[in-house]
C-alpha positions as a LaTeX table, in Angstrom:
\begin{tabular}{lrrr}
\hline
Residue & $x$ (\AA) & $y$ (\AA) & $z$ (\AA) \\
\hline
Unk1 & 263.89 & $-74.30$ & 79.31 \\
Unk2 & 261.39 & $-76.93$ & 78.18 \\
Unk3 & 258.77 & $-75.78$ & 80.70 \\
Unk4 & 259.36 & $-72.16$ & 79.69 \\
Unk5 & 258.89 & $-73.06$ & 76.01 \\
Unk6 & 255.61 & $-74.86$ & 76.76 \\
Unk7 & 254.37 & $-71.93$ & 78.86 \\
Unk8 & 255.14 & $-69.44$ & 76.11 \\
Unk9 & 253.40 & $-71.59$ & 73.49 \\
Unk10 & 250.32 & $-71.95$ & 75.70 \\
Unk11 & 250.22 & $-68.20$ & 76.30 \\
Unk12 & 250.43 & $-67.49$ & 72.56 \\
Unk13 & 247.72 & $-70.02$ & 71.86 \\
Unk14 & 245.38 & $-68.56$ & 74.50 \\
Unk15 & 246.08 & $-65.02$ & 73.25 \\
Unk16 & 245.30 & $-66.04$ & 69.66 \\
Unk17 & 242.09 & $-67.80$ & 70.69 \\
Unk18 & 240.94 & $-64.86$ & 72.82 \\
Unk19 & 241.61 & $-62.50$ & 69.92 \\
Unk20 & 239.58 & $-64.67$ & 67.57 \\
Unk21 & 236.70 & $-64.94$ & 70.06 \\
Unk22 & 236.67 & $-61.17$ & 70.52 \\
Unk23 & 236.54 & $-60.69$ & 66.74 \\
Unk24 & 233.65 & $-63.14$ & 66.42 \\
Unk25 & 231.72 & $-61.45$ & 69.25 \\
Unk26 & 232.33 & $-58.01$ & 67.75 \\
Unk27 & 231.14 & $-59.25$ & 64.34 \\
Unk28 & 227.98 & $-60.73$ & 65.86 \\
Unk29 & 227.21 & $-57.41$ & 67.60 \\
Unk30 & 227.91 & $-55.41$ & 64.45 \\
Unk31 & 230.88 & $-53.81$ & 66.23 \\
Unk32 & 233.75 & $-55.39$ & 64.30 \\
Unk33 & 236.04 & $-52.53$ & 63.29 \\
Unk34 & 238.80 & $-51.98$ & 60.78 \\
Unk35 & 241.37 & $-52.23$ & 63.58 \\
Unk36 & 240.26 & $-55.85$ & 64.15 \\
Unk37 & 241.46 & $-56.91$ & 60.69 \\
Unk38 & 244.70 & $-58.85$ & 60.40 \\
Unk39 & 246.65 & $-56.53$ & 58.17 \\
Unk40 & 250.35 & $-56.19$ & 57.52 \\
Unk41 & 252.11 & $-53.85$ & 55.14 \\
Unk42 & 250.38 & $-55.17$ & 52.01 \\
Unk43 & 246.97 & $-54.49$ & 53.57 \\
Unk44 & 247.79 & $-50.98$ & 54.83 \\
Unk45 & 245.94 & $-49.30$ & 51.96 \\
Unk46 & 242.86 & $-51.47$ & 52.52 \\
Unk47 & 242.84 & $-50.53$ & 56.21 \\
Unk48 & 243.25 & $-46.83$ & 55.42 \\
Unk49 & 240.46 & $-46.87$ & 52.83 \\
Unk50 & 238.24 & $-48.92$ & 55.14 \\
Unk51 & 238.55 & $-46.29$ & 57.87 \\
Unk52 & 237.79 & $-43.50$ & 55.39 \\
Unk53 & 234.80 & $-45.41$ & 54.03 \\
Unk54 & 233.45 & $-45.94$ & 57.55 \\
Unk55 & 233.49 & $-42.19$ & 58.17 \\
Unk56 & 231.35 & $-41.51$ & 55.10 \\
Unk57 & 227.95 & $-42.87$ & 54.12 \\
Unk58 & 228.57 & $-43.42$ & 50.42 \\
Unk59 & 228.40 & $-46.67$ & 48.43 \\
Unk60 & 231.54 & $-48.82$ & 48.61 \\
Unk61 & 232.72 & $-51.35$ & 46.04 \\
Unk62 & 235.10 & $-54.04$ & 47.37 \\
Unk63 & 237.01 & $-55.84$ & 44.62 \\
Unk64 & 239.25 & $-58.89$ & 44.81 \\
Unk65 & 239.55 & $-62.60$ & 44.14 \\
Unk66 & 237.27 & $-65.13$ & 45.81 \\
Unk67 & 238.28 & $-65.93$ & 49.36 \\
Unk68 & 240.27 & $-62.76$ & 50.15 \\
Unk69 & 237.90 & $-61.64$ & 52.91 \\
Unk70 & 235.68 & $-59.07$ & 51.20 \\
Unk71 & 232.72 & $-59.87$ & 53.46 \\
Unk72 & 234.73 & $-59.29$ & 56.62 \\
Unk73 & 236.00 & $-55.97$ & 55.31 \\
Unk74 & 232.39 & $-54.96$ & 54.64 \\
Unk75 & 231.45 & $-55.92$ & 58.22 \\
Unk76 & 234.40 & $-53.94$ & 59.57 \\
Unk77 & 233.37 & $-50.83$ & 57.62 \\
Unk78 & 229.82 & $-51.19$ & 58.93 \\
Unk79 & 231.03 & $-51.81$ & 62.50 \\
Unk80 & 233.16 & $-48.66$ & 62.52 \\
Unk81 & 230.51 & $-46.47$ & 60.91 \\
Unk82 & 227.68 & $-44.45$ & 62.43 \\
Unk83 & 225.42 & $-47.40$ & 61.52 \\
Unk84 & 227.25 & $-49.82$ & 63.86 \\
Unk85 & 224.75 & $-51.90$ & 65.81 \\
Unk86 & 222.12 & $-51.44$ & 63.11 \\
Unk87 & 221.24 & $-54.28$ & 60.68 \\
Unk88 & 223.98 & $-55.68$ & 58.48 \\
Unk89 & 222.16 & $-57.68$ & 55.79 \\
Unk90 & 224.03 & $-59.87$ & 53.32 \\
Unk91 & 222.71 & $-61.03$ & 49.95 \\
Unk92 & 224.86 & $-63.26$ & 47.73 \\
Unk93 & 223.68 & $-62.52$ & 44.21 \\
Unk94 & 225.36 & $-65.64$ & 42.81 \\
Unk95 & 224.01 & $-68.07$ & 45.41 \\
Unk96 & 220.28 & $-67.84$ & 44.65 \\
Unk97 & 218.21 & $-68.55$ & 41.53 \\
Unk98 & 217.88 & $-65.56$ & 39.21 \\
Unk99 & 214.08 & $-65.62$ & 39.42 \\
Unk100 & 214.20 & $-65.39$ & 43.24 \\
Unk101 & 216.67 & $-62.53$ & 43.63 \\
Unk102 & 214.13 & $-59.74$ & 43.06 \\
Unk103 & 211.61 & $-61.13$ & 45.54 \\
Unk104 & 214.36 & $-61.69$ & 48.13 \\
Unk105 & 215.69 & $-58.17$ & 47.68 \\
Unk106 & 212.54 & $-56.14$ & 47.11 \\
Unk107 & 209.91 & $-58.27$ & 48.82 \\
Unk108 & 207.21 & $-60.66$ & 47.70 \\
Unk109 & 204.07 & $-58.99$ & 49.01 \\
Unk110 & 202.55 & $-57.96$ & 52.36 \\
Unk111 & 204.41 & $-59.53$ & 55.28 \\
Unk112 & 207.41 & $-60.34$ & 53.09 \\
Unk113 & 209.29 & $-57.04$ & 52.87 \\
Unk114 & 212.58 & $-58.27$ & 51.42 \\
Unk115 & 216.21 & $-57.72$ & 52.35 \\
Unk116 & 216.26 & $-54.04$ & 51.40 \\
Unk117 & 213.63 & $-53.18$ & 53.99 \\
Unk118 & 215.39 & $-55.42$ & 56.55 \\
Unk119 & 218.51 & $-53.33$ & 56.04 \\
Unk120 & 216.75 & $-50.01$ & 56.69 \\
Unk121 & 218.93 & $-47.75$ & 58.89 \\
Unk122 & 221.79 & $-50.21$ & 58.43 \\
Unk123 & 224.00 & $-51.67$ & 55.70 \\
Unk124 & 223.12 & $-53.89$ & 52.76 \\
Unk125 & 226.05 & $-56.00$ & 51.55 \\
Unk126 & 225.60 & $-57.38$ & 48.04 \\
Unk127 & 228.12 & $-60.12$ & 47.28 \\
Unk128 & 228.96 & $-60.77$ & 43.62 \\
Unk129 & 227.02 & $-57.75$ & 42.42 \\
Unk130 & 227.88 & $-58.63$ & 38.81 \\
Unk131 & 225.41 & $-61.53$ & 38.97 \\
Unk132 & 222.42 & $-59.29$ & 39.72 \\
Unk133 & 219.79 & $-59.53$ & 36.91 \\
Unk134 & 219.26 & $-56.41$ & 34.81 \\
Unk135 & 215.69 & $-55.82$ & 36.02 \\
Unk136 & 216.86 & $-55.97$ & 39.64 \\
Unk137 & 219.69 & $-53.60$ & 38.73 \\
Unk138 & 217.17 & $-50.99$ & 37.58 \\
Unk139 & 215.25 & $-51.23$ & 40.86 \\
Unk140 & 218.48 & $-51.05$ & 42.88 \\
Unk141 & 219.47 & $-47.94$ & 40.94 \\
Unk142 & 216.21 & $-46.29$ & 41.99 \\
Unk143 & 217.05 & $-47.00$ & 45.63 \\
Unk144 & 220.47 & $-45.38$ & 45.22 \\
Unk145 & 219.03 & $-42.37$ & 43.40 \\
Unk146 & 215.96 & $-41.51$ & 45.47 \\
Unk147 & 216.09 & $-43.80$ & 48.54 \\
Unk148 & 212.87 & $-45.63$ & 47.69 \\
Unk149 & 212.03 & $-49.31$ & 47.22 \\
Unk150 & 209.26 & $-50.55$ & 44.92 \\
Unk151 & 207.76 & $-53.50$ & 46.81 \\
Unk152 & 205.28 & $-56.01$ & 45.37 \\
Unk153 & 201.80 & $-55.49$ & 46.76 \\
Unk154 & 202.44 & $-51.94$ & 47.93 \\
Unk155 & 200.66 & $-49.06$ & 46.17 \\
Unk156 & 203.47 & $-46.61$ & 46.89 \\
Unk157 & 207.25 & $-46.94$ & 47.09 \\
Unk158 & 208.69 & $-47.42$ & 50.59 \\
Unk159 & 211.39 & $-45.11$ & 51.89 \\
Unk160 & 214.57 & $-46.91$ & 52.92 \\
Unk161 & 217.72 & $-45.46$ & 54.48 \\
Unk162 & 220.39 & $-47.94$ & 53.45 \\
Unk163 & 224.16 & $-47.82$ & 53.15 \\
Unk164 & 225.19 & $-50.07$ & 50.26 \\
Unk165 & 228.43 & $-52.06$ & 50.11 \\
Unk166 & 228.92 & $-54.26$ & 47.06 \\
Unk167 & 231.62 & $-56.82$ & 46.32 \\
Unk168 & 232.82 & $-58.59$ & 43.21 \\
Unk169 & 235.56 & $-60.86$ & 41.91 \\
Unk170 & 234.73 & $-59.89$ & 38.33 \\
Unk171 & 235.82 & $-57.10$ & 35.99 \\
Unk172 & 232.74 & $-54.89$ & 36.17 \\
Unk173 & 233.83 & $-52.68$ & 33.27 \\
Unk174 & 233.91 & $-55.80$ & 31.09 \\
Unk175 & 230.38 & $-56.66$ & 32.27 \\
Unk176 & 229.24 & $-53.15$ & 31.30 \\
Unk177 & 230.71 & $-53.62$ & 27.81 \\
Unk178 & 228.94 & $-56.98$ & 27.50 \\
Unk179 & 225.61 & $-55.43$ & 28.51 \\
Unk180 & 225.37 & $-57.51$ & 31.69 \\
Unk181 & 225.74 & $-54.55$ & 34.05 \\
Unk182 & 224.07 & $-51.17$ & 33.68 \\
Unk183 & 226.62 & $-48.41$ & 33.16 \\
Unk184 & 224.67 & $-45.94$ & 35.31 \\
Unk185 & 224.56 & $-48.49$ & 38.16 \\
Unk186 & 228.28 & $-49.15$ & 37.82 \\
Unk187 & 229.11 & $-45.49$ & 38.36 \\
Unk188 & 226.74 & $-45.35$ & 41.32 \\
Unk189 & 228.48 & $-48.38$ & 42.88 \\
Unk190 & 232.04 & $-47.38$ & 42.06 \\
Unk191 & 232.04 & $-44.22$ & 44.20 \\
Unk192 & 234.56 & $-45.59$ & 46.71 \\
Unk193 & 236.43 & $-48.66$ & 45.37 \\
Unk194 & 238.63 & $-50.82$ & 47.62 \\
Unk195 & 240.83 & $-53.49$ & 46.04 \\
Unk196 & 241.86 & $-56.35$ & 48.34 \\
Unk197 & 245.15 & $-58.10$ & 47.47 \\
Unk198 & 245.22 & $-61.90$ & 47.20 \\
Unk199 & 246.89 & $-63.95$ & 49.94 \\
Unk200 & 249.97 & $-64.52$ & 47.78 \\
Unk201 & 250.43 & $-60.74$ & 47.78 \\
Unk202 & 250.24 & $-60.39$ & 51.57 \\
Unk203 & 252.51 & $-63.14$ & 52.84 \\
Unk204 & 253.50 & $-61.00$ & 55.82 \\
Unk205 & 250.08 & $-61.90$ & 57.28 \\
Unk206 & 250.57 & $-65.65$ & 56.82 \\
Unk207 & 252.09 & $-66.47$ & 60.23 \\
Unk208 & 249.40 & $-64.58$ & 62.17 \\
Unk209 & 246.56 & $-66.08$ & 60.13 \\
Unk210 & 247.93 & $-69.60$ & 60.64 \\
Unk211 & 248.39 & $-68.97$ & 64.37 \\
Unk212 & 244.77 & $-67.85$ & 64.76 \\
Unk213 & 243.40 & $-70.75$ & 62.73 \\
Unk214 & 245.45 & $-73.26$ & 64.76 \\
Unk215 & 244.19 & $-71.81$ & 68.05 \\
Unk216 & 240.57 & $-71.92$ & 66.90 \\
Unk217 & 240.57 & $-75.38$ & 65.35 \\
Unk218 & 242.62 & $-76.96$ & 68.16 \\
Unk219 & 240.02 & $-75.68$ & 70.63 \\
Unk220 & 237.12 & $-76.85$ & 68.46 \\
Unk221 & 238.63 & $-80.29$ & 67.87 \\
Unk222 & 239.86 & $-80.71$ & 71.44 \\
Unk223 & 243.45 & $-81.28$ & 70.29 \\
Unk224 & 246.70 & $-79.97$ & 71.73 \\
Unk225 & 248.30 & $-78.28$ & 68.74 \\
Unk226 & 250.50 & $-75.36$ & 69.71 \\
Unk227 & 252.02 & $-74.14$ & 66.47 \\
Unk228 & 253.63 & $-74.83$ & 63.10 \\
Unk229 & 257.21 & $-75.75$ & 62.23 \\
Unk230 & 259.38 & $-73.17$ & 60.43 \\
Unk231 & 259.75 & $-75.57$ & 57.49 \\
Unk232 & 255.98 & $-76.00$ & 57.13 \\
Unk233 & 255.37 & $-72.26$ & 57.40 \\
Unk234 & 258.03 & $-71.60$ & 54.76 \\
Unk235 & 256.30 & $-74.13$ & 52.48 \\
Unk236 & 252.93 & $-72.40$ & 52.99 \\
Unk237 & 254.51 & $-69.09$ & 52.02 \\
Unk238 & 255.80 & $-70.60$ & 48.76 \\
Unk239 & 252.37 & $-71.84$ & 47.70 \\
Unk240 & 250.24 & $-69.64$ & 45.42 \\
Unk241 & 246.91 & $-70.09$ & 47.31 \\
Unk242 & 244.42 & $-69.72$ & 44.44 \\
Unk243 & 241.58 & $-69.99$ & 46.98 \\
Unk244 & 243.17 & $-67.34$ & 49.20 \\
Unk245 & 242.37 & $-67.11$ & 52.92 \\
Unk246 & 239.38 & $-69.46$ & 52.64 \\
Unk247 & 241.67 & $-72.14$ & 51.22 \\
Unk248 & 244.28 & $-71.50$ & 53.93 \\
Unk249 & 241.60 & $-71.82$ & 56.60 \\
Unk250 & 240.53 & $-75.22$ & 55.25 \\
Unk251 & 244.16 & $-76.34$ & 54.94 \\
Unk252 & 244.87 & $-75.52$ & 58.59 \\
Unk253 & 241.64 & $-77.22$ & 59.70 \\
Unk254 & 242.69 & $-80.34$ & 57.84 \\
Unk255 & 246.20 & $-80.14$ & 59.32 \\
Unk256 & 244.88 & $-79.87$ & 62.88 \\
Unk257 & 242.54 & $-82.81$ & 62.26 \\
Unk258 & 245.47 & $-84.88$ & 60.95 \\
Unk259 & 247.97 & $-83.86$ & 63.64 \\
Unk260 & 249.30 & $-86.47$ & 66.05 \\
Unk261 & 251.62 & $-84.09$ & 67.91 \\
Unk262 & 251.71 & $-80.52$ & 69.22 \\
Unk263 & 253.40 & $-79.04$ & 66.16 \\
Unk264 & 252.11 & $-78.96$ & 62.58 \\
Unk265 & 254.72 & $-80.02$ & 60.07 \\
Unk266 & 254.98 & $-80.52$ & 56.33 \\
Unk267 & 253.23 & $-83.91$ & 56.56 \\
Unk268 & 250.08 & $-82.26$ & 57.90 \\
Unk269 & 249.76 & $-80.23$ & 54.67 \\
Unk270 & 249.89 & $-82.97$ & 52.01 \\
Unk271 & 247.88 & $-81.14$ & 49.38 \\
Unk272 & 250.14 & $-78.09$ & 49.62 \\
Unk273 & 253.27 & $-80.24$ & 49.65 \\
Unk274 & 252.06 & $-82.02$ & 46.51 \\
Unk275 & 252.41 & $-78.70$ & 44.65 \\
Unk276 & 255.67 & $-77.60$ & 46.27 \\
Unk277 & 259.00 & $-78.54$ & 44.73 \\
Unk278 & 261.07 & $-80.89$ & 46.89 \\
Unk279 & 258.18 & $-82.21$ & 49.02 \\
Unk280 & 256.67 & $-85.67$ & 48.73 \\
Unk281 & 253.97 & $-86.80$ & 51.14 \\
Unk282 & 250.99 & $-89.15$ & 50.96 \\
Unk283 & 247.59 & $-87.49$ & 50.74 \\
Unk284 & 245.07 & $-89.13$ & 53.13 \\
Unk285 & 241.30 & $-88.62$ & 53.05 \\
Unk286 & 240.27 & $-85.06$ & 53.88 \\
Unk287 & 237.89 & $-83.94$ & 56.64 \\
Unk288 & 234.78 & $-82.02$ & 55.57 \\
Unk289 & 235.56 & $-78.43$ & 54.44 \\
Unk290 & 235.04 & $-75.59$ & 56.88 \\
Unk291 & 232.34 & $-73.02$ & 56.30 \\
Unk292 & 234.05 & $-69.67$ & 55.47 \\
Unk293 & 234.59 & $-67.62$ & 58.65 \\
Unk294 & 238.10 & $-66.31$ & 58.02 \\
Unk295 & 239.59 & $-63.29$ & 59.63 \\
Unk296 & 241.66 & $-61.12$ & 57.35 \\
\hline
\end{tabular}
C-alpha cells in the first residue's frame, strides 16, 4: 500500500507539472485557449464569455480585483481567436510614468513605432486602463473609431488592425464621474465586459491550483514535495486571500521552500495560519516573492 500511495502521488505530480508546462508553452506560442484555464463552477460564466469573446473581434473589458488572473484570461481569448499566433502586446498603464505612456503606446518618432503598431494584426492588452492619461485616451479612442494611429514624426496617420482587450480593478463608472476617464471611451471599451470572481469566491479551484503550484515549484527548487495535508488545504480555504491567485502562488512557493518533508502542512503556511483562528505557528524569514505567472 505504501508503494502504491507513492506511485499515485508521483503520477499526480508529473501530470500536474506536464499540464503546467503545456500551458506555459501554449501561452508563449499565443495558443493558450479558454479550455486551458483552471475553472470550476464559479468560473463557468467567465469561461463561457471568454469563448464567446474569442469568436468575435470586438473590444473586451475584463474586470476584477488585482491578482485574479485577468492577464491570463486575455491571453486565452487571444489564443482561441482568429488572431492566435499573431502579436499579443501588453501595456500596463499603471506601471510606467504618465509622461512616457503616450510615446510607448503611439511611438516616439521614426524607428520607434510604439506598442500599437507592434500589435498590428494581433491583440493589444491594456492593463489598468483607468490609469491611462486623458490625452492618450483621446488618441486611443481614434484608433477604436477609425483604426488609425497618430504617430510622432509621421505626416499621416498609420492604419492599424488591432483587437483591444482592457482590464481594470477599478470602478470605471466612478472614474467617468470624476472626469478621469472619457465617457465615450468607456462605452467603446465596455462592449463585452467579463467580471472575474476573486479567489475567495471560487474555492472549488483551490485544490487544483495548489497542486499545480506545488508541482512547478518542487521541480524548480529540486525538492520532493508531493502534496498538501487535508488540514492545511482546509486552512487555505478558510483564508480570505486579498491578493487572490497571485498571493496563493507566493504562499505555495514559500511553503515549498520551507518544506522539510514530502507533504505541506499547516506549519509551511505561517502567514496564513497567523490569520486563521485556532492556528499558532512561528513565522520565519520569507523567500523572495515570485513574479506573477499564475494559471487561473
